Coordinates of C-alpha atoms and ligand atoms in Angstrom, one line a residue:
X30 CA 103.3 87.2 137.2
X31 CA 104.2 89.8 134.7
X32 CA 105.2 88.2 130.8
X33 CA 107.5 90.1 129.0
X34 CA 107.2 91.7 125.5
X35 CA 109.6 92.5 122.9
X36 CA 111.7 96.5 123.3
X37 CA 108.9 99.0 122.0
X38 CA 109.7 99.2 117.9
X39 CA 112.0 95.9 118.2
X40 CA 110.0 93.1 116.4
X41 CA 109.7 89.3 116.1
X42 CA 110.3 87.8 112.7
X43 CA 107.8 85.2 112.8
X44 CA 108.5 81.4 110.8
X45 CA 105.6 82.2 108.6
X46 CA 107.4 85.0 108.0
X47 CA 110.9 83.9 107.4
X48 CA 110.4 82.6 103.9
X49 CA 110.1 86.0 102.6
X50 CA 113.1 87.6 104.2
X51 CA 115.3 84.3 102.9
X52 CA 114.0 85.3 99.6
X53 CA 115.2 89.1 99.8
X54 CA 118.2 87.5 101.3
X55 CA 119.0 85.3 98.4
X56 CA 118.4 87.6 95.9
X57 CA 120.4 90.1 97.1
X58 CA 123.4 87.5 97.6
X59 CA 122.7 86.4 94.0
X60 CA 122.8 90.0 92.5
X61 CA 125.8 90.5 94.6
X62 CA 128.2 87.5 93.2
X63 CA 126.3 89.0 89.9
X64 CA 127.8 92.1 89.9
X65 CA 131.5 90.6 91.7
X66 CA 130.5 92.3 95.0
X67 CA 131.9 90.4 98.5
X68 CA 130.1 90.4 101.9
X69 CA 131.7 91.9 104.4
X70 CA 130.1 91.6 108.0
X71 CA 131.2 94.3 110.3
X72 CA 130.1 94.2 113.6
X73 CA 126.8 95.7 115.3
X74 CA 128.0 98.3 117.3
X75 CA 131.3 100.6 117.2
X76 CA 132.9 103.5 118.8
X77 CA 130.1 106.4 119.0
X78 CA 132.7 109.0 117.4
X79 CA 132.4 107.0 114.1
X80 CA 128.7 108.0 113.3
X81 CA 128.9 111.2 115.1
X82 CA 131.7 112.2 113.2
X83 CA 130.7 110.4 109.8
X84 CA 127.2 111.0 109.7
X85 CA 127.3 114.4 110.7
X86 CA 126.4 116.1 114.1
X87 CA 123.5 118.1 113.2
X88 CA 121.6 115.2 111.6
X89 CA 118.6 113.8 113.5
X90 CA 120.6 110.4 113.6
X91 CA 123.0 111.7 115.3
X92 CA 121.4 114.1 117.5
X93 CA 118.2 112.0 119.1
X94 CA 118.3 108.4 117.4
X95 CA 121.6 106.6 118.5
X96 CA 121.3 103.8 120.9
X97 CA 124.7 104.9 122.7
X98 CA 126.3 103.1 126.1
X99 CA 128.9 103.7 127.8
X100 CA 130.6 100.0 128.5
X101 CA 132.1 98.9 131.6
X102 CA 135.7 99.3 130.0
X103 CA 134.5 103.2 129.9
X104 CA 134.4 103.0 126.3
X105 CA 131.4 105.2 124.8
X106 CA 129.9 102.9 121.8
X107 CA 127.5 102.8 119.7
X108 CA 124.6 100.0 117.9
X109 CA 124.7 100.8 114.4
X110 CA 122.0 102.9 112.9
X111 CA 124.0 102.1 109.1
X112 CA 126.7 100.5 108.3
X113 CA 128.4 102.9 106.0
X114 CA 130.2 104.7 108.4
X115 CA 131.1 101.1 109.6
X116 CA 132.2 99.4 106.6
X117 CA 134.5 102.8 106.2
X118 CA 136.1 102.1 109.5
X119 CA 136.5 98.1 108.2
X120 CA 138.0 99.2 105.0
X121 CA 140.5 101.4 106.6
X122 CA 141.1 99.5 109.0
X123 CA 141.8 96.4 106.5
X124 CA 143.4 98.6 103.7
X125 CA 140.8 97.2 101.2
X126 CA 140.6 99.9 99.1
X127 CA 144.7 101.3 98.9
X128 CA 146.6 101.7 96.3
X129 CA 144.0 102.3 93.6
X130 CA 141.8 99.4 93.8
X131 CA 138.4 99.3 94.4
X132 CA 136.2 97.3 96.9
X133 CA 132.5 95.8 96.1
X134 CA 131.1 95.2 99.4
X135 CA 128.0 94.7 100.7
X136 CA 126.5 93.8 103.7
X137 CA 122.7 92.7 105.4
X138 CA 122.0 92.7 109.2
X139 CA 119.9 94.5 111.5
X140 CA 120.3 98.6 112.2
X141 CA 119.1 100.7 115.1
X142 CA 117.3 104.1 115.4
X143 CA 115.5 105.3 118.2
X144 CA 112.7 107.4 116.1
X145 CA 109.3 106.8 116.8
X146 CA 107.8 103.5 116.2
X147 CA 105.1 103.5 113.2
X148 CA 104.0 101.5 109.7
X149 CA 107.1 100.9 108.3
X150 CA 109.2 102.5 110.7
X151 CA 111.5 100.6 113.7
X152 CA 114.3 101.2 116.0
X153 CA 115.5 98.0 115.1
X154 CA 114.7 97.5 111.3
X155 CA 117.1 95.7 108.4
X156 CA 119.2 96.9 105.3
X157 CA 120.7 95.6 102.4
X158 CA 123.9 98.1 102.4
X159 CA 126.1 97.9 99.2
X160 CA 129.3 99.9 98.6
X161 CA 131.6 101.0 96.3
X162 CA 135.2 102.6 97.5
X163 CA 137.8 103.5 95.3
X164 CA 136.2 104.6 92.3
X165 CA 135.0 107.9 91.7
X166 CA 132.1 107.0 89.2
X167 CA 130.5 108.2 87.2
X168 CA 130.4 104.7 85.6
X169 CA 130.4 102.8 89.0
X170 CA 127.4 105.5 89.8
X171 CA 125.7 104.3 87.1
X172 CA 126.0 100.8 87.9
X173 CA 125.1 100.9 91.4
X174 CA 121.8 102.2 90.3
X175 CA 121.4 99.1 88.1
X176 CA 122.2 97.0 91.0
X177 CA 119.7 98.4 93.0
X178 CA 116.8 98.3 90.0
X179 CA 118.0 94.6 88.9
X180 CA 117.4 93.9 92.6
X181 CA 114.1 95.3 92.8
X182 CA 113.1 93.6 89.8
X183 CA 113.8 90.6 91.2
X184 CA 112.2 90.0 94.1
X185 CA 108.9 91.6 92.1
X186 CA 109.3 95.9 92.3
X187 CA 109.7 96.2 88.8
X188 CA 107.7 99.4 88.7
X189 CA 109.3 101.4 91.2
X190 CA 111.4 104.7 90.4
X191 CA 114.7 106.4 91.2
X192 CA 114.4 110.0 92.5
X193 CA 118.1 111.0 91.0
X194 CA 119.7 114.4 92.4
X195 CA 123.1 116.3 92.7
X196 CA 124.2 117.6 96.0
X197 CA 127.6 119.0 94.9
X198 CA 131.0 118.9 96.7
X199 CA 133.0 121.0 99.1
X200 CA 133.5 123.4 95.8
X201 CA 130.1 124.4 94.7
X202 CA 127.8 123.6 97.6
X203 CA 129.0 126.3 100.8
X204 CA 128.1 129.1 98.1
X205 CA 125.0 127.5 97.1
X206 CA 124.0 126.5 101.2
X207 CA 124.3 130.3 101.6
X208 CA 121.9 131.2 98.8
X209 CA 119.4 128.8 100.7
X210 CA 120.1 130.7 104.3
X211 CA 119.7 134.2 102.6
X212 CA 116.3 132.7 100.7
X213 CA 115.1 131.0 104.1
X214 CA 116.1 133.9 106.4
X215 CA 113.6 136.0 104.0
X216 CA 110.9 133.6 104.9
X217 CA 112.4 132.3 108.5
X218 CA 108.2 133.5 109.8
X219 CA 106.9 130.4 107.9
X220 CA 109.0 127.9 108.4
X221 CA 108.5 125.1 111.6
X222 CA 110.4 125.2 114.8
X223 CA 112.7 122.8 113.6
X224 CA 113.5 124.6 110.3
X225 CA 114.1 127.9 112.0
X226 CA 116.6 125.8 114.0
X227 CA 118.2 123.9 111.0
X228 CA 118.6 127.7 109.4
X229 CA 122.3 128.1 110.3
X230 CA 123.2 124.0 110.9
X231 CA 121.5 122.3 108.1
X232 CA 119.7 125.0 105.4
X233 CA 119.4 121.7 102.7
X234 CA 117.4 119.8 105.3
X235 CA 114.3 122.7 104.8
X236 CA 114.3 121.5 101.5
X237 CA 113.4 118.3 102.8
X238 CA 111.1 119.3 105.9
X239 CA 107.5 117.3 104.9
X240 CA 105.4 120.1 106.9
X241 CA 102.8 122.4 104.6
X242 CA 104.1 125.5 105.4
X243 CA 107.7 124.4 105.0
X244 CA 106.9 122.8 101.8
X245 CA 105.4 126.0 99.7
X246 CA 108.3 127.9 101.5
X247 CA 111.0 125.6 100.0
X248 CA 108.9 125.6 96.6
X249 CA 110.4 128.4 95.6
X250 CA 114.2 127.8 96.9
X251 CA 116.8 128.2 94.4
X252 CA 117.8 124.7 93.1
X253 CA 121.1 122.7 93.9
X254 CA 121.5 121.6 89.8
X255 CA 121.3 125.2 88.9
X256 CA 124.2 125.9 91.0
X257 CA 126.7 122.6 90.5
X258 CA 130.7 123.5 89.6
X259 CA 131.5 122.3 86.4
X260 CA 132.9 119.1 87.6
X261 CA 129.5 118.3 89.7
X262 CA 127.5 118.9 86.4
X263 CA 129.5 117.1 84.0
X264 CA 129.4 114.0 86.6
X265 CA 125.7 114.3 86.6
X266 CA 125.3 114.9 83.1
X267 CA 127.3 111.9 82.1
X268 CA 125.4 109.5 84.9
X269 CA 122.2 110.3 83.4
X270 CA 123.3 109.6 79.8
X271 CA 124.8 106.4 81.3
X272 CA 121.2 105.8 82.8
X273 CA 119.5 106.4 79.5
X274 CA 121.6 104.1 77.3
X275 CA 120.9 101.6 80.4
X276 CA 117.5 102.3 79.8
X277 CA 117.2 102.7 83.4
X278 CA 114.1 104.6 84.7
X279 CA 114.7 107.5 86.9
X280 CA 113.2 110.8 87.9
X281 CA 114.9 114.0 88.5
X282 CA 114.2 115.5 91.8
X283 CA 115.8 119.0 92.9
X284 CA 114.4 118.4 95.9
X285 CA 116.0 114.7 97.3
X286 CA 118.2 115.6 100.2
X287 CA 119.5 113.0 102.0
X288 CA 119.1 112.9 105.8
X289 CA 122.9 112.0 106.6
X290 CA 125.4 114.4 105.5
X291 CA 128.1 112.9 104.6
X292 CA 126.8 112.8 100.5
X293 CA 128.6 114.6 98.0
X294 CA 127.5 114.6 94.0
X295 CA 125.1 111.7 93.2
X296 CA 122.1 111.3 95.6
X297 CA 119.4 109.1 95.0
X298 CA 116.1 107.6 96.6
X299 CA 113.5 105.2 95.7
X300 CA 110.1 105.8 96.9
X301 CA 106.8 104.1 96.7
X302 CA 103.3 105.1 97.2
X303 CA 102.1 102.0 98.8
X304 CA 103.8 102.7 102.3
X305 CA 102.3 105.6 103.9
X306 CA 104.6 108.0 105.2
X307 CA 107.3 106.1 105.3
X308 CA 107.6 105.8 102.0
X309 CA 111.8 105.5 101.2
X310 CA 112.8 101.8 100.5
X311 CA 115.9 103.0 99.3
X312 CA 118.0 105.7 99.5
X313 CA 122.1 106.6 98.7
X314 CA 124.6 108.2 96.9
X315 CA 128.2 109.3 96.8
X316 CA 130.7 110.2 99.7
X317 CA 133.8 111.0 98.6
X318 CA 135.0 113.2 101.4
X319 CA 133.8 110.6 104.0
X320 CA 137.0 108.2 104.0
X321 CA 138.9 111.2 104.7
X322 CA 136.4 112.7 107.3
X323 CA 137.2 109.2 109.4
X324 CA 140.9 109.8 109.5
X325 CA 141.5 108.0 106.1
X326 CA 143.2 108.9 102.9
X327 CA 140.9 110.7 99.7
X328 CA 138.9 107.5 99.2
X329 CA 136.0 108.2 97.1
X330 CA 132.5 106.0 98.0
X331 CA 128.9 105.4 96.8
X332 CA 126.5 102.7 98.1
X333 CA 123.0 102.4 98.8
X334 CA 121.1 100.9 101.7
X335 CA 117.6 99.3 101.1
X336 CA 115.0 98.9 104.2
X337 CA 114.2 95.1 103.7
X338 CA 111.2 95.8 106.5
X339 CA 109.6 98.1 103.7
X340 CA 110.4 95.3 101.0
X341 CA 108.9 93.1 102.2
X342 CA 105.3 95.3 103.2
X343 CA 105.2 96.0 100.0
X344 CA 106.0 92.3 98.8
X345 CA 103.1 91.2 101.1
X346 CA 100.1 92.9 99.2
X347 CA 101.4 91.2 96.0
X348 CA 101.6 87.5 97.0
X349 CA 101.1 85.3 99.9
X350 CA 103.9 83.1 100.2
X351 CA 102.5 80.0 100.6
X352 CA 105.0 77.6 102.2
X353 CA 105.1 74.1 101.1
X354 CA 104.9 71.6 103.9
X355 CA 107.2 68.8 104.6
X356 CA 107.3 65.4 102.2
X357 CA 106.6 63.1 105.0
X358 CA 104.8 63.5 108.7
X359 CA 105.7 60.2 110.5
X360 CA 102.6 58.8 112.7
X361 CA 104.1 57.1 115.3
X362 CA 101.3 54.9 116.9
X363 CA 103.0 53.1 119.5
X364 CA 105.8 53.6 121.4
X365 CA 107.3 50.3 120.9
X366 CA 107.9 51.8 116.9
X367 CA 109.5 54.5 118.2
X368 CA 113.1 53.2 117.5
X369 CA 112.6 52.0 114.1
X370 CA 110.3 55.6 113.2
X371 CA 113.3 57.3 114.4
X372 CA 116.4 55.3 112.0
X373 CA 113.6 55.9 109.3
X374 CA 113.3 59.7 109.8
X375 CA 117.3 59.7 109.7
X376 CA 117.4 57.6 106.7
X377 CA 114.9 60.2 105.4
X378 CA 116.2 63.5 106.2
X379 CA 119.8 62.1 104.7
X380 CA 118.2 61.7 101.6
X381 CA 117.5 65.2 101.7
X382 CA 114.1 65.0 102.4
X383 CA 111.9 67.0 104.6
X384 CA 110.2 64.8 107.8
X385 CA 108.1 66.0 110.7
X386 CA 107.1 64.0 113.3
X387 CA 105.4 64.0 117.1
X388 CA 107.7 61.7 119.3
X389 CA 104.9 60.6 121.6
X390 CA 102.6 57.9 120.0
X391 CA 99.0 58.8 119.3
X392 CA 96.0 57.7 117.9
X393 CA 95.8 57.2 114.1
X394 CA 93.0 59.9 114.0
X395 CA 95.0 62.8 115.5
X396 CA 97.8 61.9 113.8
X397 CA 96.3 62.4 110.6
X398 CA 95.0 65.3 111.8
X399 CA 98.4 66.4 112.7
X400 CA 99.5 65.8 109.5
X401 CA 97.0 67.5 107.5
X402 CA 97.9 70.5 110.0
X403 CA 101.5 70.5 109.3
X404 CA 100.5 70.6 105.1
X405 CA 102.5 67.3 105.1
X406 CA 102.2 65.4 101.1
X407 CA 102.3 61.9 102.8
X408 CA 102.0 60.3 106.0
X409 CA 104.0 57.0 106.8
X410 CA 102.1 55.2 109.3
X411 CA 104.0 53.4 112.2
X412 CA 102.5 51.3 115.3
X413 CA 102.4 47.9 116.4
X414 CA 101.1 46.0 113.8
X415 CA 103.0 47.1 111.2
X416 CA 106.2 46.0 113.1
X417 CA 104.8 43.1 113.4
X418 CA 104.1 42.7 109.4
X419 CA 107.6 44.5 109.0
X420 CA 105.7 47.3 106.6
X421 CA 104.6 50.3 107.0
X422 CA 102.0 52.0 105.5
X423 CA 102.3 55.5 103.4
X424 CA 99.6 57.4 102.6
X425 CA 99.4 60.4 99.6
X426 CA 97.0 63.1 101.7
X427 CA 96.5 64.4 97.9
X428 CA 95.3 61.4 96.2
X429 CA 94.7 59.0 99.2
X430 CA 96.4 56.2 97.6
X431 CA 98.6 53.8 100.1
X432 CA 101.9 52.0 100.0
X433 CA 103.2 49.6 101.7
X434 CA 106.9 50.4 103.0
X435 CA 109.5 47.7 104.2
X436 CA 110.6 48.1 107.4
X437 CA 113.2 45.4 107.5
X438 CA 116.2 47.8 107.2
X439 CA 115.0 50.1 110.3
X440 CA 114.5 46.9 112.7
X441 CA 117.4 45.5 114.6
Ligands
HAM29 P1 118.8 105.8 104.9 O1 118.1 106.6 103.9 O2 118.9 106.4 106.3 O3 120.3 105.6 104.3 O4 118.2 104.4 105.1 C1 118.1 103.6 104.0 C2 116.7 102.8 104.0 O5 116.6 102.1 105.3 C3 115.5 103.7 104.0 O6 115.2 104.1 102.7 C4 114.5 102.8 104.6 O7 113.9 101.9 103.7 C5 115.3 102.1 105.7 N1 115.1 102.6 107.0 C6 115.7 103.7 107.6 N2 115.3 103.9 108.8 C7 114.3 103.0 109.1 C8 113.5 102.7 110.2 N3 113.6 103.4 111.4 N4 112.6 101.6 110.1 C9 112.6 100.9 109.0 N5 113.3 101.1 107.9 C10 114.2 102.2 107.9 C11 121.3 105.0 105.0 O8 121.1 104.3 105.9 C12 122.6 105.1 104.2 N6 123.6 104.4 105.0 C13 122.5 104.5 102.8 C14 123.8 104.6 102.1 C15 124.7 103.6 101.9 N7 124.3 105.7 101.5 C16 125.5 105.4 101.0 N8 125.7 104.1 101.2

C-alpha cells in the first residue's frame, strides 16, 4: 500500500521543533501589547479579487503563485499568500480605522505561494504581519521599524540591517516609471525574457531582477530618490532623521523594490547573508492608496510581514534549544497500582507540574530506561510492594538520591 506524504513545499512542524516557533510567537505577542498593537485573526482564504486587485495583476503573486478554487457555491476564492490585502478587507469591513483613528493590528498564521519549493522557500510558509492604518507617518513609519528591530533583537538578530528606500506616490513615480522604460528600452537586448516582458507592465521590477546581465543593466538606471515630489522627500528625509535620533541602524538602498505593488513612499527589507538565496526575512512599507484601491475611503497603511520559517533557520545555527523534560516520569510496575499512579499524576499535573507516564506496567529496568529517555528529573516508582508499604519510592536521575512518598492519600 502506498503511504502518503505531506503537499510538495507544505511541511510538518515537528515537537522538537515547536519550542522555537512558541518562542517567536511569544515574542512577537509581547512586543505587540508593548507597542499597544491588537491581534486581529482574519481568515485563511478570501475572495480571489482581493489580492488580484490589491496586490497588483502584474506581480508574480498574482500571476503564477495563488492557490485559487472555485467553491461549490461558484464563488472564485483564494488561500492567502499575505494578509495585508486581508486585514484591509477586515478593517473596512469592521470600520476600524473611520473617522480618524488609527488601528495597530497584527496578525501570525500560515500563508500560501505556489513558487518553487527550496531552502528557505515554501508554498505554505508563516508571517508575523503587523499594520498600521490611519496614520500617514512619518512618525508611525519610524516606529514600525523599531518594532520590527526590537523584535529582532529579541529573539537574538540583533545584528541584522534595514534596507530603507522611497518608492514615491501616484505624483512623482508615473514620470519617474517612464524614465526607467526609456532607460530599459535603450538596453531591452540585455535584459532576461522576463524583464523584456515586465518593460511596459512593471519597469521598477528590472531593478529588482537578480540575473547578471539584468543586474549591470539596472546598475546604471536612474534612481527613484533622485526623482521623489517634494512631499515623498520630505517624508523620507524626516523618517531617516527619526531613525537616527532612534539610533536605529539602517541602510539606504535605491535599489529595494518590493515585489507587490501596492507600496507607496517608505519601503523597506531586512536581509541576511546566512540564508542563501532566499535571503528576505523581512520586508514592508507604506500603502496609502491601497484602502482606496479595495473600494474603501483614503486610508493610509504601513506594516511589515516577517517569514518566521527564515527566523527561525537562522535562529537554529545560533542555539540548539534544548527542551527540558518533564519533573516526574511515573513507573508503573504493576497493574494493580495503576489506579492510585493515575489520582497521583492528577494530583500532580494540578499542581502545575509536568508528569509523563506509560499506562501499561513494566519492568523497573525499562522503566528507568524510559525515563532517562524522556529527560525526566525524577522518577516515582509504583508496583506492588509499594502499595503494600503504602509509599512509593522517588528517585532524583541527577543525583540518585531516593525518597520515600506516602501513598495513603491516592488509595481508596
Ligand atoms: P513579502 O516580502 O512578500 O511581503 O513577504 C514577507 C516575508 O515573508 C519575506 O521577507 C519572507 O521572509 C517571507 N516569505 C515570503 N514568501 C515566502 C516563501 N515562499 N517561503 C518562506 N517565506 C516566505 C509581504 O507579504 C507583505 N504583505 C508585507 C507587508 C505587510 N507589507 C506591508 N504590510
Amino acid at each position: 500500500m502506498t503511504t502518503f506524504t505531506a503537499i510538495k513545499g507544505f511541511k510538518d512542524i515537528m515537537p522538537d521543533e515547536s519550542p522555537g516557533w512558541h518562542r517567536l510567537e511569544t515574542v512577537a505577542r509581547e512586543v505587540a501589547r508593548r507597542y499597544d498593537f491588537k491581534e486581529l485573526r482574519p481568515p485563511l482564504a478570501e475572495k480571489t479579487e482581493i489580492f488580484a486587485r490589491g496586490l497588483g495583476p502584474a506581480t508574480d503573486v498574482v500571476e503564477k503563485e495563488m492557490y485559487t478554487l472555485v467553491d461549490k457555491g461558484g464563488e472564485k476564492i483564494t488561500l492567502r499568500p499575505e494578509a495585508t490585502a486581508g486585514l484591509v478587507r477586515a478593517v473596512l469591513e469592521h470600520h476600524l480605522a473611520d473617522g480618524g483613528q488609527a488601528a495597530r493590528l497584527f496578525c501570525l498564521g500560515p500563508m500560501f505561494r505556489y513558487e518553487r519549493p527550496q531552502k528557505g522557500r515554501l508554498r505554505q510558509f508563516h508571517q508575523l504581519d503587523v499594520e498600521v492604518f490611519g496614520d500617514p507617518g512619518p512618525g508611525v513609519d519610524a516606529e514600525l521599524l523599531a518594532w520590527l528591530t526590537t523584535f529582532l533583537a529579541e529573539i537574538g538578530l540583533s545584528e541584522l540591517t534595514i534596507h530603507l528606500n522611497s518608492l514615491g506616490c501616484p505624483e512623482c513615480r508615473p514620470a519617474f516609471r517612464e524614465l526607467l522604460v526609456n532607460f530599459f528600452t535603450e538596453r531591452r537586448e540585455a535584459l532576461c525574457p522576463d524583464c523584456r516582458r515586465r518593460l511596459n507592465i512593471n519597469p521598477l521590477r528590472i531593478i529588482d531582477c537578480k540575473i547578471d546581465s539584468c543586474r549591470q543593466v539596472a546598475a546604471g538606471a536612474p534612481k527613484i530618490l533622485d526623482h521623489l515630489c517634494g512631499e515623498c522627500a520630505d517624508h523620507f528625509k524626516a523618517l531617516k532623521s527619526l531613525l537616527d535620533a532612534l539610533e536605529l541602524r539602517y541602510e539606504i538602498n535605491p535599489n529595494l523594490v518590493r515585489g507587490l505593488d501596492y507600496y507607496t513612499r517608505t519601503a523597506f527589507e531586512v536581509v541576511s547573508g546566512d540564508l542563501g538565496a532566499q535571503s528576505a526575512v523581512a520586508g514592508g512599507g507604506r500603502y496609502d492608496g491601497l484602502c482606496r484601491e479595495l473600494g474603501g475611503p483614503d486610508i493610509p497603511g504601513i506594516g511589515f510581514a516577517a517569514g518566521l520559517e527564515r527566523l527561525i533557520m537562522l535562529l537554529k545555527d545560533k542555539a540548539p534549544s534544548d527542551q527540558p523534560g518533564p519533573d516526574y516520569y511515573l513507573a508503573l510496575l504493576h497493574e494493580a497500582a495503576l489506579p492510585a499512579s493515575f489520582r497521583l499524576a492528577a494530583e500532580l499535573r494540578g499542581q502545575g507540574l509536568r508528569v509523563a507516564a506509560d499506562w501499561r506496567p513494566g519492568s523497573l529496568k525499562s522503566r528507568l530506561k524510559r525515563a532517562d529517555k524522556v529527560a525526566a528529573a525524577k522518577v516515582i516508582m509504583l508496583g506492588e510492594d509499594e502499595l503494600k508499604q503504602g509509599q512509593a519510592i522517588v528517585r532524583d536521575l541527577a543525583t540518585h538520591q531516593q525518597m520515600p512518598l506516602d501513598l495513603t492519600p491516592f488509595l481508596k
